[in-house]
Structures are given as C-alpha cells and as structure tokens.
PDB file of C-alpha atoms in Angstrom:
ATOM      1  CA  UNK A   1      -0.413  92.598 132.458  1.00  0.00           C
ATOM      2  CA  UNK A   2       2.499  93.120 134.548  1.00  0.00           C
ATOM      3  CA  UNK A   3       4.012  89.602 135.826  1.00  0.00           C
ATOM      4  CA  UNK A   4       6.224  91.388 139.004  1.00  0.00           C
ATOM      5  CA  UNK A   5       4.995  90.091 141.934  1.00  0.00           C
ATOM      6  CA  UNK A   6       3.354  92.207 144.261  1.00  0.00           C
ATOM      7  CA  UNK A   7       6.051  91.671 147.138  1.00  0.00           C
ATOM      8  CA  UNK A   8       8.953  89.775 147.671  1.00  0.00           C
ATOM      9  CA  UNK A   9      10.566  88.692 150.837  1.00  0.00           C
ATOM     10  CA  UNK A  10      14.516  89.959 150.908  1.00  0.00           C
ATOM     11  CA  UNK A  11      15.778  86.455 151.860  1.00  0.00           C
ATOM     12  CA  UNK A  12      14.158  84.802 149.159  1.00  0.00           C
ATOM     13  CA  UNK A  13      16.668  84.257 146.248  1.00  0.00           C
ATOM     14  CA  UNK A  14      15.856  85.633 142.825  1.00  0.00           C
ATOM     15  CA  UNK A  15      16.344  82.288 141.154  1.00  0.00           C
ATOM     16  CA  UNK A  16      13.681  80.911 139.940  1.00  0.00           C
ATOM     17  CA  UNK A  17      11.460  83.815 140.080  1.00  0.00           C
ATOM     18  CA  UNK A  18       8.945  84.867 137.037  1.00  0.00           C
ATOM     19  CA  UNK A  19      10.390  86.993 134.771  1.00  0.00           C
ATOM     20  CA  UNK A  20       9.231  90.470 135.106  1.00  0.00           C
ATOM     21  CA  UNK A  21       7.399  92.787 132.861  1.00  0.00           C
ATOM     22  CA  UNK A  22       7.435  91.548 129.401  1.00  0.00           C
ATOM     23  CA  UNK A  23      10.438  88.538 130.040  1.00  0.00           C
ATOM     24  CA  UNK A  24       7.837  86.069 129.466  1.00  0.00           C
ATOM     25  CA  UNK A  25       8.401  86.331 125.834  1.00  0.00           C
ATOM     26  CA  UNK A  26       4.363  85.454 125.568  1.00  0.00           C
ATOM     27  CA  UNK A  27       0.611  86.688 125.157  1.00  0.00           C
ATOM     28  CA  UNK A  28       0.001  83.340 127.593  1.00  0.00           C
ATOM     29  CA  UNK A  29       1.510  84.693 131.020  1.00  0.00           C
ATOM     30  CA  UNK A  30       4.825  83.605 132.445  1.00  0.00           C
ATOM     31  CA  UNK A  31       6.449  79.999 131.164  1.00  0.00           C
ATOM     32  CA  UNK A  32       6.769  76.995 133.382  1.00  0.00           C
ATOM     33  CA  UNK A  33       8.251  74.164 131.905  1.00  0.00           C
ATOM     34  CA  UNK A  34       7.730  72.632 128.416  1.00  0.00           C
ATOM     35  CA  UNK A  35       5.989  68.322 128.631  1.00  0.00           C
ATOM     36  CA  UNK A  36       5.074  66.420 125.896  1.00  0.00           C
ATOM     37  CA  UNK A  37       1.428  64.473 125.728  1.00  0.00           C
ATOM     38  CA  UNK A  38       0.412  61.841 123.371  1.00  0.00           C
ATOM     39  CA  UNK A  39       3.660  62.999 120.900  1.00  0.00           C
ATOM     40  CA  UNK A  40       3.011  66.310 121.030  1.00  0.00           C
ATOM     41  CA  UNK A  41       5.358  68.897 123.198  1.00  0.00           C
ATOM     42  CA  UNK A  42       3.492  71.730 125.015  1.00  0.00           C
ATOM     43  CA  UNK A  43       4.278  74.783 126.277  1.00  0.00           C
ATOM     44  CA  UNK A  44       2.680  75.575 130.148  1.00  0.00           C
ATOM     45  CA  UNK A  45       2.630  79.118 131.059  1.00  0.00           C
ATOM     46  CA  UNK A  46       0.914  80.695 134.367  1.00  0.00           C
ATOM     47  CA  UNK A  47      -1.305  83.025 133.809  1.00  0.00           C
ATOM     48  CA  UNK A  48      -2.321  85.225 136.867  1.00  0.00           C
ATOM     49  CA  UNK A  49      -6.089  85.659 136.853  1.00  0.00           C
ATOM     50  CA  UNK A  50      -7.787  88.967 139.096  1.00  0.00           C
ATOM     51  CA  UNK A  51     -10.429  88.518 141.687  1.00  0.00           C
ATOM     52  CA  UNK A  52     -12.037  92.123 142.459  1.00  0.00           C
ATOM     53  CA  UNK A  53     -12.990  89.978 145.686  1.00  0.00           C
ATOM     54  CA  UNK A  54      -9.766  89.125 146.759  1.00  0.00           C
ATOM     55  CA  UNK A  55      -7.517  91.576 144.945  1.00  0.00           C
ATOM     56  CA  UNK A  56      -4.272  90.704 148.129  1.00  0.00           C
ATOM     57  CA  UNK A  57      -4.120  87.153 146.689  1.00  0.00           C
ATOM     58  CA  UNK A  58      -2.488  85.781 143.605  1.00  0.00           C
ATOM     59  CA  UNK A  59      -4.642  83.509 141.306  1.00  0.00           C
ATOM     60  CA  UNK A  60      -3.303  81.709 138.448  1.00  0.00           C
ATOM     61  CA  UNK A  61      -4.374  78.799 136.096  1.00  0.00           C
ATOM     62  CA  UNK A  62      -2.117  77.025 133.655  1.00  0.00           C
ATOM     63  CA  UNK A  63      -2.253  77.671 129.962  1.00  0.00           C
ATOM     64  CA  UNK A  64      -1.122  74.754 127.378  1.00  0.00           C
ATOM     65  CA  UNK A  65       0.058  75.717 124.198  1.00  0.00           C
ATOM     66  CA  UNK A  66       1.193  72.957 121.417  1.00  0.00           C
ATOM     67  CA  UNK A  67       4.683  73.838 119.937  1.00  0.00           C
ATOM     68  CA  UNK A  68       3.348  72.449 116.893  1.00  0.00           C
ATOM     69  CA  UNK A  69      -0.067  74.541 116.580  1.00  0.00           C
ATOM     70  CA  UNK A  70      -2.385  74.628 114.063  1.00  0.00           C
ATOM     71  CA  UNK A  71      -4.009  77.675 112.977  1.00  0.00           C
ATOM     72  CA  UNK A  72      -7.170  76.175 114.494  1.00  0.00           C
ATOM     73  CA  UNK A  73      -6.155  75.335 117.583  1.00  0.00           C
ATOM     74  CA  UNK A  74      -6.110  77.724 120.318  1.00  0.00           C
ATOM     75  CA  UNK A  75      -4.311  77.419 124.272  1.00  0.00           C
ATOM     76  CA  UNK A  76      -6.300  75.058 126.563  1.00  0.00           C
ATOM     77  CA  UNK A  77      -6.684  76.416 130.303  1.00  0.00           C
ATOM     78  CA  UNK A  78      -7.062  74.813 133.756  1.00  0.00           C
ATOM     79  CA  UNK A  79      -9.212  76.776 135.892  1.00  0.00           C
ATOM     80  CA  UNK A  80      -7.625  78.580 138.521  1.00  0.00           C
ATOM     81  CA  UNK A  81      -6.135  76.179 140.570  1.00  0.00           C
ATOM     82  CA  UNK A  82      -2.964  78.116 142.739  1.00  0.00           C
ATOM     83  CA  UNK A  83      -3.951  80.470 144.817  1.00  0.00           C
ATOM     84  CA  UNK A  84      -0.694  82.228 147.043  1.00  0.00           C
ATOM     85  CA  UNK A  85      -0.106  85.362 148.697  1.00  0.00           C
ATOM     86  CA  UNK A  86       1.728  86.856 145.983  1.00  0.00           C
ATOM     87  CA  UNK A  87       2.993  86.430 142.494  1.00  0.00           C
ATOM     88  CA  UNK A  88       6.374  84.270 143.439  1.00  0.00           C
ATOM     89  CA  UNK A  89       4.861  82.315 145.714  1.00  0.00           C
ATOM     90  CA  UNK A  90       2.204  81.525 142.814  1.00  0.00           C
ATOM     91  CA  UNK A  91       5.111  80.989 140.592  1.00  0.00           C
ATOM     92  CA  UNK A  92       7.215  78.902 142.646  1.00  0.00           C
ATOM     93  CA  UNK A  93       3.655  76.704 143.249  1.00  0.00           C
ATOM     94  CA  UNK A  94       3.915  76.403 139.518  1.00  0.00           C
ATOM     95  CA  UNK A  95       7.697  75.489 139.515  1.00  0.00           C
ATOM     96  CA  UNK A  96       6.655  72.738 142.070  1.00  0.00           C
ATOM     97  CA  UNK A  97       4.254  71.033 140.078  1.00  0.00           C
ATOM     98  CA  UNK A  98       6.016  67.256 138.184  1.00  0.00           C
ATOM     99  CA  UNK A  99       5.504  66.560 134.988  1.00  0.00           C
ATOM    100  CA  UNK A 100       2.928  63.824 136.284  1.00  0.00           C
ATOM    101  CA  UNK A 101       0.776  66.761 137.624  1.00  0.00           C
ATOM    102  CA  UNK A 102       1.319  68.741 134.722  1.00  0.00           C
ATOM    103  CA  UNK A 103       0.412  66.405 132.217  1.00  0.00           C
ATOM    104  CA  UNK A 104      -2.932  64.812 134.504  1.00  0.00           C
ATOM    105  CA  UNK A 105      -3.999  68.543 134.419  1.00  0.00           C
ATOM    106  CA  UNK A 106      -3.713  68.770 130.470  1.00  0.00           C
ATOM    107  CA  UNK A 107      -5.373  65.540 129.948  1.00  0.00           C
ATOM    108  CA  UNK A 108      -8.509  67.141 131.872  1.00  0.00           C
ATOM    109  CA  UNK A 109      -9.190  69.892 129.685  1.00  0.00           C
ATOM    110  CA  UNK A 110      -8.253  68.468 126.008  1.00  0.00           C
TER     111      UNK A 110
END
C-alpha cells in the first residue's frame, strides 16, 4: 500500500508529511510518535484503511506495536477513527493527537 497522499495543496509545507512509498520503514502503515503505557514503550503507526463506499476520503485507524514484543503478541488497532479528505490531512490529524489521546485510545483496545 502506497502511503502518498492522494493530493496535496502547493502551500502546504512538506514538513511533517507521511513518508511516501515505502519511508515508513513498517508492515503497520506510516509512524506517528512512539508513548509508553504501564512501562512498556509503543510504537503508533496510521494505517489508512479503504472504503469501496467512499473511495475520495482518507480512513485511518491507529496501530500499537510494543518495542519490546513477544513472539505472541501481535499490533492492537483502534477502529477507524480519522476520517480527512486526503492522506496528509489524515496524517497531520494523527500528528495532532497528545500523548493523553494516544495513550486513552491504547488503553481501550488492550
């Protein structure tokens, strides 16, 4: 799956933008930030989900993955929760998200 978003206004700055193609460096989607939960750290990535209903809209849910992982364990997943216009906007939704969120949204599915 491609990560370049699907448009991109010319006076928005590239900064901050997902990485494109295969940047991410992961099977997961793009990265966000790294937290740490209950003395754990976790990666969060956004992974961009397609709707065959609304294929001119960006959907994306968040994907947790321990830095420390047991072979057991797999990535936990929000359901989709951002929904934007394109990619970057989905991305930069992402970007905007604190820690606080972040974390409250891993505590609901572990």
């Amino acid at each position: 799956m491609t990560m370049e978003p699907r448009s991109q206004s010319p006076d928005k700055p590239n900064s901050g933008s997902p990485p494109r193609g295969g940047e991410s460096g992961s099977d997961h989607g793009t990265h966000v930030t790294t937290i740490a939960h209950e003395g754990r750290f976790w990666e969060v990535f956004l992974e961009f989900v397609d709707d065959p209903r609304d294929p001119d809209s960006a959907r994306a849910r968040l994907c947790y993955v321990p830095t420390d992982r047991a072979e057991h364990e797999g990535p936990v997943r929000t359901t989709v929760i951002i929904i934007e216009p394109t990619q970057h906007e989905a991305y930069d939704a992402a970007r905007a998200l604190d820690r606080y969120h972040l974390t409250a949204m891993l505590r609901s599915v572990i």
